[in-house]
PDB file of C-alpha atoms in Angstrom:
ATOM      1  CA  MET A   1      36.594 -45.965  36.763  1.00  0.00           C
ATOM      2  CA  ASP A   2      36.911 -43.735  33.762  1.00  0.00           C
ATOM      3  CA  GLY A   3      40.244 -45.327  32.876  1.00  0.00           C
ATOM      4  CA  GLU A   4      38.760 -48.430  31.945  1.00  0.00           C
ATOM      5  CA  GLY A   5      36.909 -47.033  28.840  1.00  0.00           C
ATOM      6  CA  LYS A   6      40.632 -46.247  27.315  1.00  0.00           C
ATOM      7  CA  LEU A   7      41.963 -48.601  24.976  1.00  0.00           C
ATOM      8  CA  LYS A   8      45.577 -47.574  25.730  1.00  0.00           C
ATOM      9  CA  ASN A   9      45.092 -48.436  29.477  1.00  0.00           C
ATOM     10  CA  TRP A  10      43.460 -52.257  28.530  1.00  0.00           C
ATOM     11  CA  ILE A  11      46.790 -52.598  26.738  1.00  0.00           C
ATOM     12  CA  ILE A  12      49.127 -51.169  29.265  1.00  0.00           C
ATOM     13  CA  VAL A  13      47.554 -53.323  32.043  1.00  0.00           C
ATOM     14  CA  ALA A  14      48.590 -56.521  30.418  1.00  0.00           C
ATOM     15  CA  HIS A  15      52.380 -55.390  30.297  1.00  0.00           C
ATOM     16  CA  PRO A  16      53.136 -55.485  26.559  1.00  0.00           C
ATOM     17  CA  TRP A  17      56.972 -54.548  27.052  1.00  0.00           C
ATOM     18  CA  ALA A  18      57.362 -58.159  28.720  1.00  0.00           C
ATOM     19  CA  PHE A  19      56.017 -59.906  25.425  1.00  0.00           C
ATOM     20  CA  PRO A  20      59.418 -60.250  23.969  1.00  0.00           C
ATOM     21  CA  ALA A  21      59.729 -62.657  26.568  1.00  0.00           C
ATOM     22  CA  SER A  22      57.423 -65.068  24.844  1.00  0.00           C
ATOM     23  CA  ALA A  23      57.629 -63.841  21.167  1.00  0.00           C
ATOM     24  CA  SER A  24      61.245 -64.495  21.095  1.00  0.00           C
ATOM     25  CA  PRO A  25      61.441 -68.098  21.975  1.00  0.00           C
ATOM     26  CA  ALA A  26      58.735 -68.706  19.430  1.00  0.00           C
ATOM     27  CA  LEU A  27      60.452 -66.815  16.346  1.00  0.00           C
ATOM     28  CA  ILE A  28      63.897 -68.491  17.313  1.00  0.00           C
ATOM     29  CA  ALA A  29      62.203 -71.710  17.200  1.00  0.00           C
ATOM     30  CA  ILE A  30      60.628 -70.902  13.780  1.00  0.00           C
ATOM     31  CA  SER A  31      64.027 -69.697  12.170  1.00  0.00           C
ATOM     32  CA  TYR A  32      65.824 -72.757  13.588  1.00  0.00           C
ATOM     33  CA  VAL A  33      63.285 -74.999  12.049  1.00  0.00           C
ATOM     34  CA  PHE A  34      63.286 -73.455   8.889  1.00  0.00           C
ATOM     35  CA  TYR A  35      67.196 -73.663   8.808  1.00  0.00           C
ATOM     36  CA  LEU A  36      66.934 -77.165   9.521  1.00  0.00           C
ATOM     37  CA  TYR A  37      64.270 -77.538   6.712  1.00  0.00           C
ATOM     38  CA  LYS A  38      66.445 -75.860   4.030  1.00  0.00           C
ATOM     39  CA  ARG A  39      69.553 -78.124   5.037  1.00  0.00           C
ATOM     40  CA  GLU A  40      67.017 -81.091   4.424  1.00  0.00           C
ATOM     41  CA  GLY A  41      66.708 -81.920   8.024  1.00  0.00           C
ATOM     42  CA  ILE A  42      63.321 -81.852   8.071  1.00  0.00           C
ATOM     43  CA  VAL A  43      60.968 -83.013   5.185  1.00  0.00           C
ATOM     44  CA  GLU A  44      57.926 -80.578   5.627  1.00  0.00           C
ATOM     45  CA  LEU A  45      57.022 -77.541   7.530  1.00  0.00           C
ATOM     46  CA  ASN A  46      53.411 -76.352   8.540  1.00  0.00           C
ATOM     47  CA  TRP A  47      53.595 -72.406   8.787  1.00  0.00           C
ATOM     48  CA  THR A  48      49.963 -72.179   9.763  1.00  0.00           C
ATOM     49  CA  TYR A  49      50.510 -73.940  12.988  1.00  0.00           C
ATOM     50  CA  GLY A  50      53.765 -72.240  13.550  1.00  0.00           C
ATOM     51  CA  ILE A  51      51.890 -68.732  13.313  1.00  0.00           C
ATOM     52  CA  LEU A  52      49.022 -69.830  15.329  1.00  0.00           C
ATOM     53  CA  ALA A  53      51.514 -71.192  18.164  1.00  0.00           C
ATOM     54  CA  PHE A  54      53.540 -68.083  18.138  1.00  0.00           C
ATOM     55  CA  PHE A  55      50.167 -65.974  19.072  1.00  0.00           C
ATOM     56  CA  GLY A  56      49.302 -68.666  21.472  1.00  0.00           C
ATOM     57  CA  ALA A  57      52.484 -68.132  23.459  1.00  0.00           C
ATOM     58  CA  ILE A  58      51.879 -64.126  23.605  1.00  0.00           C
ATOM     59  CA  ILE A  59      48.262 -64.811  24.366  1.00  0.00           C
ATOM     60  CA  PHE A  60      49.129 -67.201  27.419  1.00  0.00           C
ATOM     61  CA  HIS A  61      51.786 -64.677  28.551  1.00  0.00           C
ATOM     62  CA  MET A  62      49.273 -61.994  28.487  1.00  0.00           C
ATOM     63  CA  ALA A  63      46.917 -64.043  30.521  1.00  0.00           C
ATOM     64  CA  GLY A  64      49.664 -64.535  33.065  1.00  0.00           C
ATOM     65  CA  ASN A  65      50.363 -61.034  33.411  1.00  0.00           C
ATOM     66  CA  LEU A  66      46.877 -59.890  33.892  1.00  0.00           C
ATOM     67  CA  ILE A  67      46.204 -62.970  36.569  1.00  0.00           C
ATOM     68  CA  GLY A  68      49.520 -62.138  38.318  1.00  0.00           C
ATOM     69  CA  GLU A  69      48.969 -58.279  38.193  1.00  0.00           C
ATOM     70  CA  TYR A  70      45.408 -59.133  40.188  1.00  0.00           C
ATOM     71  CA  HIS A  71      47.202 -61.391  42.850  1.00  0.00           C
ATOM     72  CA  ASP A  72      50.307 -59.052  43.322  1.00  0.00           C
ATOM     73  CA  TYR A  73      47.571 -56.299  43.993  1.00  0.00           C
ATOM     74  CA  MET A  74      45.637 -58.503  46.345  1.00  0.00           C
ATOM     75  CA  SER A  75      48.797 -59.774  48.004  1.00  0.00           C
ATOM     76  CA  GLY A  76      50.134 -56.275  48.911  1.00  0.00           C
ATOM     77  CA  VAL A  77      53.025 -56.665  46.520  1.00  0.00           C
ATOM     78  CA  ASP A  78      51.913 -53.835  44.248  1.00  0.00           C
ATOM     79  CA  ARG A  79      51.606 -50.412  46.155  1.00  0.00           C
ATOM     80  CA  LYS A  80      51.905 -46.722  45.188  1.00  0.00           C
ATOM     81  CA  GLU A  81      55.426 -46.606  46.489  1.00  0.00           C
ATOM     82  CA  LYS A  82      56.390 -49.435  43.931  1.00  0.00           C
ATOM     83  CA  THR A  83      58.810 -48.143  41.192  1.00  0.00           C
ATOM     84  CA  GLY A  84      58.961 -49.296  37.582  1.00  0.00           C
ATOM     85  CA  PRO A  85      56.051 -49.542  35.120  1.00  0.00           C
ATOM     86  CA  PRO A  86      52.944 -48.330  35.997  1.00  0.00           C
ATOM     87  CA  ARG A  87      50.381 -50.322  38.117  1.00  0.00           C
ATOM     88  CA  LEU A  88      46.935 -49.602  36.778  1.00  0.00           C
ATOM     89  CA  ILE A  89      44.799 -51.683  39.660  1.00  0.00           C
ATOM     90  CA  VAL A  90      47.187 -49.635  42.448  1.00  0.00           C
ATOM     91  CA  LEU A  91      46.403 -46.229  40.425  1.00  0.00           C
ATOM     92  CA  GLY A  92      42.739 -46.921  40.688  1.00  0.00           C
ATOM     93  CA  ILE A  93      42.220 -46.964  36.803  1.00  0.00           C
ATOM     94  CA  PHE A  94      40.833 -50.752  36.834  1.00  0.00           C
ATOM     95  CA  LYS A  95      39.041 -52.665  39.804  1.00  0.00           C
ATOM     96  CA  PRO A  96      41.059 -55.930  40.821  1.00  0.00           C
ATOM     97  CA  ALA A  97      38.155 -58.135  39.789  1.00  0.00           C
ATOM     98  CA  THR A  98      38.012 -56.491  36.267  1.00  0.00           C
ATOM     99  CA  VAL A  99      41.940 -57.439  35.547  1.00  0.00           C
ATOM    100  CA  LEU A 100      41.240 -60.845  36.764  1.00  0.00           C
ATOM    101  CA  TYR A 101      38.289 -61.416  34.443  1.00  0.00           C
ATOM    102  CA  TYR A 102      40.386 -59.945  31.631  1.00  0.00           C
ATOM    103  CA  GLY A 103      43.059 -62.233  32.467  1.00  0.00           C
ATOM    104  CA  TYR A 104      40.689 -65.391  32.561  1.00  0.00           C
ATOM    105  CA  THR A 105      38.934 -64.247  29.545  1.00  0.00           C
ATOM    106  CA  VAL A 106      42.368 -64.197  27.574  1.00  0.00           C
ATOM    107  CA  PHE A 107      43.561 -67.224  29.081  1.00  0.00           C
ATOM    108  CA  PHE A 108      40.587 -69.117  27.716  1.00  0.00           C
ATOM    109  CA  ILE A 109      41.279 -67.836  24.448  1.00  0.00           C
ATOM    110  CA  GLY A 110      44.491 -69.457  24.524  1.00  0.00           C
ATOM    111  CA  ILE A 111      42.958 -72.744  25.932  1.00  0.00           C
ATOM    112  CA  LEU A 112      40.668 -72.657  22.550  1.00  0.00           C
ATOM    113  CA  LEU A 113      43.510 -71.979  20.454  1.00  0.00           C
ATOM    114  CA  GLY A 114      45.691 -74.550  22.249  1.00  0.00           C
ATOM    115  CA  ILE A 115      42.729 -77.406  21.785  1.00  0.00           C
ATOM    116  CA  TYR A 116      42.638 -76.549  18.124  1.00  0.00           C
ATOM    117  CA  LEU A 117      46.304 -77.353  17.588  1.00  0.00           C
ATOM    118  CA  LEU A 118      46.529 -80.534  19.723  1.00  0.00           C
ATOM    119  CA  LEU A 119      43.701 -81.905  17.760  1.00  0.00           C
ATOM    120  CA  HIS A 120      45.576 -81.433  14.574  1.00  0.00           C
ATOM    121  CA  THR A 121      49.161 -82.388  15.895  1.00  0.00           C
ATOM    122  CA  GLY A 122      49.561 -84.983  18.801  1.00  0.00           C
ATOM    123  CA  LEU A 123      49.365 -85.687  22.406  1.00  0.00           C
ATOM    124  CA  PRO A 124      52.873 -84.136  23.323  1.00  0.00           C
ATOM    125  CA  LEU A 125      51.537 -80.779  22.748  1.00  0.00           C
ATOM    126  CA  LEU A 126      49.204 -81.496  25.728  1.00  0.00           C
ATOM    127  CA  PHE A 127      52.045 -81.769  27.928  1.00  0.00           C
ATOM    128  CA  ILE A 128      53.847 -78.848  26.551  1.00  0.00           C
ATOM    129  CA  GLY A 129      50.340 -76.852  27.183  1.00  0.00           C
ATOM    130  CA  VAL A 130      50.049 -77.744  30.626  1.00  0.00           C
ATOM    131  CA  ILE A 131      53.368 -75.676  31.324  1.00  0.00           C
ATOM    132  CA  GLY A 132      51.932 -72.687  29.737  1.00  0.00           C
ATOM    133  CA  ILE A 133      48.655 -73.261  31.756  1.00  0.00           C
ATOM    134  CA  ILE A 134      50.468 -73.495  35.235  1.00  0.00           C
ATOM    135  CA  SER A 135      52.815 -70.645  34.121  1.00  0.00           C
ATOM    136  CA  SER A 136      49.733 -68.377  33.149  1.00  0.00           C
ATOM    137  CA  THR A 137      47.323 -69.210  36.474  1.00  0.00           C
ATOM    138  CA  LEU A 138      50.036 -69.982  39.295  1.00  0.00           C
ATOM    139  CA  TYR A 139      53.111 -68.191  38.193  1.00  0.00           C
ATOM    140  CA  TYR A 140      52.386 -65.818  41.237  1.00  0.00           C
ATOM    141  CA  LYS A 141      52.792 -68.937  43.926  1.00  0.00           C
ATOM    142  CA  PHE A 142      55.942 -69.776  42.553  1.00  0.00           C
ATOM    143  CA  LYS A 143      57.247 -66.423  42.604  1.00  0.00           C
ATOM    144  CA  TYR A 144      56.192 -65.668  46.087  1.00  0.00           C
ATOM    145  CA  VAL A 145      58.218 -68.904  47.102  1.00  0.00           C
ATOM    146  CA  ALA A 146      61.544 -67.846  45.241  1.00  0.00           C
ATOM    147  CA  LEU A 147      60.644 -70.681  42.334  1.00  0.00           C
ATOM    148  CA  GLY A 148      59.782 -68.240  39.519  1.00  0.00           C
ATOM    149  CA  ASP A 149      62.949 -67.988  38.042  1.00  0.00           C
ATOM    150  CA  LEU A 150      62.941 -71.693  37.377  1.00  0.00           C
ATOM    151  CA  LEU A 151      59.154 -71.784  36.213  1.00  0.00           C
ATOM    152  CA  ILE A 152      59.935 -68.904  33.634  1.00  0.00           C
ATOM    153  CA  PHE A 153      63.015 -70.717  32.532  1.00  0.00           C
ATOM    154  CA  ILE A 154      61.063 -74.017  31.980  1.00  0.00           C
ATOM    155  CA  CYS A 155      58.447 -72.123  30.358  1.00  0.00           C
ATOM    156  CA  TYR A 156      59.356 -69.523  28.405  1.00  0.00           C
ATOM    157  CA  GLY A 157      63.262 -70.745  28.088  1.00  0.00           C
ATOM    158  CA  LEU A 158      62.112 -74.178  26.839  1.00  0.00           C
ATOM    159  CA  SER A 159      58.629 -75.364  26.460  1.00  0.00           C
ATOM    160  CA  ILE A 160      57.568 -72.419  24.047  1.00  0.00           C
ATOM    161  CA  ALA A 161      60.165 -73.273  21.637  1.00  0.00           C
ATOM    162  CA  LEU A 162      59.837 -77.082  21.947  1.00  0.00           C
ATOM    163  CA  GLY A 163      56.096 -76.603  21.339  1.00  0.00           C
ATOM    164  CA  VAL A 164      56.390 -74.193  18.304  1.00  0.00           C
ATOM    165  CA  ALA A 165      58.810 -76.702  16.524  1.00  0.00           C
ATOM    166  CA  TYR A 166      56.646 -79.566  17.440  1.00  0.00           C
ATOM    167  CA  VAL A 167      53.425 -78.111  15.736  1.00  0.00           C
ATOM    168  CA  MET A 168      55.553 -76.994  12.539  1.00  0.00           C
ATOM    169  CA  THR A 169      57.238 -80.331  12.005  1.00  0.00           C
ATOM    170  CA  ALA A 170      55.237 -83.165  14.303  1.00  0.00           C
ATOM    171  CA  GLN A 171      58.516 -83.996  15.713  1.00  0.00           C
ATOM    172  CA  LEU A 172      60.039 -83.429  18.993  1.00  0.00           C
ATOM    173  CA  LEU A 173      63.450 -81.428  18.105  1.00  0.00           C
ATOM    174  CA  TRP A 174      65.093 -81.764  21.372  1.00  0.00           C
ATOM    175  CA  PRO A 175      68.191 -79.800  19.979  1.00  0.00           C
ATOM    176  CA  VAL A 176      65.750 -76.898  19.852  1.00  0.00           C
ATOM    177  CA  LEU A 177      66.054 -76.976  23.997  1.00  0.00           C
ATOM    178  CA  LEU A 178      69.845 -75.929  23.830  1.00  0.00           C
ATOM    179  CA  VAL A 179      69.196 -73.725  20.942  1.00  0.00           C
ATOM    180  CA  ILE A 180      66.736 -71.763  22.754  1.00  0.00           C
ATOM    181  CA  THR A 181      68.835 -71.795  26.055  1.00  0.00           C
ATOM    182  CA  PRO A 182      70.727 -68.404  25.539  1.00  0.00           C
ATOM    183  CA  VAL A 183      67.375 -66.580  25.400  1.00  0.00           C
ATOM    184  CA  GLY A 184      65.902 -68.556  28.249  1.00  0.00           C
ATOM    185  CA  LEU A 185      68.687 -67.109  30.393  1.00  0.00           C
ATOM    186  CA  LEU A 186      67.828 -63.558  29.154  1.00  0.00           C
ATOM    187  CA  ILE A 187      64.281 -63.922  29.963  1.00  0.00           C
ATOM    188  CA  VAL A 188      65.177 -65.056  33.381  1.00  0.00           C
ATOM    189  CA  ALA A 189      67.215 -61.797  33.698  1.00  0.00           C
ATOM    190  CA  ILE A 190      64.117 -60.115  33.147  1.00  0.00           C
ATOM    191  CA  LEU A 191      62.236 -61.433  36.100  1.00  0.00           C
ATOM    192  CA  HIS A 192      65.454 -61.183  38.335  1.00  0.00           C
ATOM    193  CA  ALA A 193      65.983 -57.446  37.486  1.00  0.00           C
ATOM    194  CA  ASN A 194      62.426 -56.791  38.483  1.00  0.00           C
ATOM    195  CA  ASN A 195      62.616 -58.836  41.725  1.00  0.00           C
ATOM    196  CA  THR A 196      65.865 -57.263  42.601  1.00  0.00           C
ATOM    197  CA  ARG A 197      64.417 -53.859  42.305  1.00  0.00           C
ATOM    198  CA  ASP A 198      61.568 -54.877  44.274  1.00  0.00           C
ATOM    199  CA  MET A 199      63.258 -56.617  47.038  1.00  0.00           C
ATOM    200  CA  LEU A 200      62.089 -54.265  49.945  1.00  0.00           C
ATOM    201  CA  GLN A 201      58.881 -54.070  48.868  1.00  0.00           C
ATOM    202  CA  ASP A 202      58.385 -57.865  48.559  1.00  0.00           C
ATOM    203  CA  LYS A 203      60.136 -58.163  51.934  1.00  0.00           C
ATOM    204  CA  GLU A 204      57.398 -56.010  53.396  1.00  0.00           C
ATOM    205  CA  ALA A 205      54.687 -58.041  51.359  1.00  0.00           C
ATOM    206  CA  GLY A 206      55.827 -61.233  53.201  1.00  0.00           C
ATOM    207  CA  ILE A 207      56.876 -63.153  49.876  1.00  0.00           C
ATOM    208  CA  ARG A 208      60.511 -64.508  48.875  1.00  0.00           C
ATOM    209  CA  THR A 209      62.015 -64.351  45.536  1.00  0.00           C
ATOM    210  CA  GLN A 210      65.643 -65.568  44.474  1.00  0.00           C
ATOM    211  CA  ALA A 211      66.814 -62.152  44.167  1.00  0.00           C
ATOM    212  CA  MET A 212      66.101 -61.665  48.203  1.00  0.00           C
ATOM    213  CA  ASN A 213      67.686 -65.049  49.124  1.00  0.00           C
ATOM    214  CA  MET A 214      70.797 -63.695  47.108  1.00  0.00           C
ATOM    215  CA  GLY A 215      70.903 -60.504  48.690  1.00  0.00           C
ATOM    216  CA  LEU A 216      71.906 -57.368  46.247  1.00  0.00           C
ATOM    217  CA  GLU A 217      75.291 -58.461  45.797  1.00  0.00           C
ATOM    218  CA  GLY A 218      74.453 -61.911  44.951  1.00  0.00           C
ATOM    219  CA  ALA A 219      71.517 -60.693  42.731  1.00  0.00           C
ATOM    220  CA  GLN A 220      74.031 -58.223  40.751  1.00  0.00           C
ATOM    221  CA  ILE A 221      76.347 -61.222  40.184  1.00  0.00           C
ATOM    222  CA  PHE A 222      73.633 -63.673  39.156  1.00  0.00           C
ATOM    223  CA  TYR A 223      72.384 -61.012  36.559  1.00  0.00           C
ATOM    224  CA  GLN A 224      75.826 -60.511  35.258  1.00  0.00           C
ATOM    225  CA  THR A 225      76.434 -64.233  35.009  1.00  0.00           C
ATOM    226  CA  ILE A 226      73.195 -65.091  33.125  1.00  0.00           C
ATOM    227  CA  LEU A 227      73.807 -62.315  30.659  1.00  0.00           C
ATOM    228  CA  LEU A 228      77.364 -63.241  29.951  1.00  0.00           C
ATOM    229  CA  ALA A 229      76.480 -67.001  29.866  1.00  0.00           C
ATOM    230  CA  ALA A 230      73.939 -66.480  27.014  1.00  0.00           C
ATOM    231  CA  TYR A 231      76.666 -65.172  24.620  1.00  0.00           C
ATOM    232  CA  LEU A 232      79.181 -68.074  26.057  1.00  0.00           C
ATOM    233  CA  LEU A 233      76.475 -70.572  24.973  1.00  0.00           C
ATOM    234  CA  ILE A 234      76.176 -68.886  21.544  1.00  0.00           C
ATOM    235  CA  ALA A 235      79.972 -69.406  20.941  1.00  0.00           C
ATOM    236  CA  ILE A 236      79.859 -72.841  22.221  1.00  0.00           C
ATOM    237  CA  MET A 237      76.717 -74.032  19.961  1.00  0.00           C
ATOM    238  CA  VAL A 238      78.709 -72.202  16.905  1.00  0.00           C
ATOM    239  CA  MET A 239      82.088 -74.447  17.718  1.00  0.00           C
ATOM    240  CA  ILE A 240      80.126 -77.465  17.652  1.00  0.00           C
ATOM    241  CA  GLN A 241      78.374 -76.589  14.493  1.00  0.00           C
ATOM    242  CA  MET A 242      74.944 -76.933  16.008  1.00  0.00           C
ATOM    243  CA  LEU A 243      74.796 -73.289  14.711  1.00  0.00           C
ATOM    244  CA  THR A 244      76.300 -71.347  12.116  1.00  0.00           C
ATOM    245  CA  ASN A 245      78.955 -68.540  12.165  1.00  0.00           C
ATOM    246  CA  TRP A 246      76.035 -66.164  11.147  1.00  0.00           C
ATOM    247  CA  THR A 247      74.615 -66.582  14.652  1.00  0.00           C
ATOM    248  CA  PHE A 248      77.468 -64.370  16.050  1.00  0.00           C
ATOM    249  CA  LEU A 249      75.474 -61.529  14.749  1.00  0.00           C
ATOM    250  CA  VAL A 250      73.913 -61.527  18.357  1.00  0.00           C
ATOM    251  CA  LEU A 251      77.317 -60.010  19.431  1.00  0.00           C
ATOM    252  CA  LEU A 252      75.720 -56.875  18.169  1.00  0.00           C
ATOM    253  CA  SER A 253      73.629 -56.533  21.040  1.00  0.00           C
ATOM    254  CA  PHE A 254      76.692 -57.420  23.442  1.00  0.00           C
ATOM    255  CA  PRO A 255      77.013 -53.370  24.215  1.00  0.00           C
ATOM    256  CA  PHE A 256      73.632 -53.210  25.516  1.00  0.00           C
ATOM    257  CA  ALA A 257      74.118 -56.297  27.761  1.00  0.00           C
ATOM    258  CA  ILE A 258      77.195 -54.474  29.124  1.00  0.00           C
ATOM    259  CA  LYS A 259      75.370 -51.189  29.597  1.00  0.00           C
ATOM    260  CA  ASN A 260      72.747 -53.212  31.452  1.00  0.00           C
ATOM    261  CA  ILE A 261      75.454 -55.047  33.607  1.00  0.00           C
ATOM    262  CA  LYS A 262      76.797 -51.722  34.634  1.00  0.00           C
ATOM    263  CA  LEU A 263      73.335 -50.137  35.605  1.00  0.00           C
ATOM    264  CA  MET A 264      72.806 -53.399  37.984  1.00  0.00           C
ATOM    265  CA  ARG A 265      75.995 -52.594  39.537  1.00  0.00           C
ATOM    266  CA  LYS A 266      75.263 -49.233  40.487  1.00  0.00           C
ATOM    267  CA  ALA A 267      72.240 -50.352  42.554  1.00  0.00           C
ATOM    268  CA  THR A 268      72.360 -50.007  46.289  1.00  0.00           C
ATOM    269  CA  MET A 269      70.100 -50.860  49.036  1.00  0.00           C
ATOM    270  CA  ASP A 270      69.474 -47.063  49.541  1.00  0.00           C
ATOM    271  CA  ASP A 271      68.631 -46.692  45.929  1.00  0.00           C
ATOM    272  CA  LEU A 272      67.042 -49.516  44.294  1.00  0.00           C
ATOM    273  CA  GLY A 273      65.241 -47.135  42.153  1.00  0.00           C
ATOM    274  CA  ILE A 274      68.163 -46.523  39.888  1.00  0.00           C
ATOM    275  CA  ILE A 275      67.396 -49.881  38.491  1.00  0.00           C
ATOM    276  CA  ARG A 276      63.416 -49.259  38.279  1.00  0.00           C
ATOM    277  CA  PHE A 277      63.576 -49.698  34.233  1.00  0.00           C
ATOM    278  CA  LEU A 278      66.179 -52.393  34.120  1.00  0.00           C
ATOM    279  CA  ASP A 279      63.526 -54.973  33.625  1.00  0.00           C
ATOM    280  CA  THR A 280      62.069 -53.210  30.579  1.00  0.00           C
ATOM    281  CA  TYR A 281      65.744 -52.359  29.310  1.00  0.00           C
ATOM    282  CA  THR A 282      66.399 -56.422  29.640  1.00  0.00           C
ATOM    283  CA  ALA A 283      63.499 -57.320  27.646  1.00  0.00           C
ATOM    284  CA  GLN A 284      64.494 -54.792  25.094  1.00  0.00           C
ATOM    285  CA  LEU A 285      67.963 -56.895  25.045  1.00  0.00           C
ATOM    286  CA  VAL A 286      66.148 -60.014  24.673  1.00  0.00           C
ATOM    287  CA  LEU A 287      64.236 -58.772  21.621  1.00  0.00           C
ATOM    288  CA  LEU A 288      67.407 -57.633  19.931  1.00  0.00           C
ATOM    289  CA  PHE A 289      69.236 -60.641  20.840  1.00  0.00           C
ATOM    290  CA  SER A 290      66.530 -62.972  19.688  1.00  0.00           C
ATOM    291  CA  LEU A 291      65.968 -60.623  16.089  1.00  0.00           C
ATOM    292  CA  LEU A 292      69.850 -60.880  15.390  1.00  0.00           C
ATOM    293  CA  MET A 293      69.588 -64.950  16.324  1.00  0.00           C
ATOM    294  CA  VAL A 294      66.769 -65.104  13.908  1.00  0.00           C
ATOM    295  CA  ALA A 295      68.539 -63.091  11.253  1.00  0.00           C
ATOM    296  CA  GLY A 296      71.464 -65.416  11.580  1.00  0.00           C
ATOM    297  CA  ASN A 297      69.485 -68.402  11.057  1.00  0.00           C
ATOM    298  CA  VAL A 298      67.603 -67.102   8.141  1.00  0.00           C
ATOM    299  CA  ILE A 299      70.850 -65.707   6.261  1.00  0.00           C
ATOM    300  CA  ALA A 300      72.407 -69.244   7.096  1.00  0.00           C
ATOM    301  CA  SER A 301      69.147 -71.107   5.388  1.00  0.00           C
ATOM    302  CA  PHE A 302      70.002 -69.278   2.044  1.00  0.00           C
ATOM    303  CA  ILE A 303      73.916 -69.532   1.786  1.00  0.00           C
TER     304      ILE A 303
END
């Protein structure tokens, strides 16, 4: 397969457009820990471990994408008729086994990095890391029985941020879980947009997702609800002074959220292709929302 020799294809098959789902929680955790540090809530920070944890989150995410790509093809979930981003196994550019070996190679790199951080931090990181391992290697099993949304929220919405904060401070900073929840909801929305688009193909493949359980109208309402809830939670945390007024910078991303909601509303069972790129648009929203939240935390640290 000639396409296997092209670097571009090795990047595309790992679904890099989805990486904001793992990078964003890590960046927010780093910025929030820095804010606490500047406010003298934390005595010392280990920036090296924080940066390593940031890349570790992306590595595990990449591994999960590759392993999931293999299993989606083998299960008949990915086919030529499927809309959305290109699936390179389906197109014949990669052999299934090549993608699986690629995924597990990346996965073991992540394991080695995790072991290094574990040996230099503490046992809590082991339990956080187990969640990442489950998400990388077994996510497809959860997805096929309508539990993918829950696993994604726990892994990307909670554990990444908690793990990054832990390796930087040697403390389990539980408030981080609430701080990261708005972005966790938006990350779930990426998956939900994907599953809503693929409802018909997933049904034919014999799997069930939350989008299928809800039906199209329910899936549309759920997508809208979790996007709006993310902004509402930011407002609540500012009100209780967990975050500062600078965090309202995230409102600059609100027009993009409304645009995505309107697009989701246009979908019909006869034309799910209209939302074929909604998962990508939602990932872009996650990245913009997160960068604005990071900016708010950093600005507040110096004012």
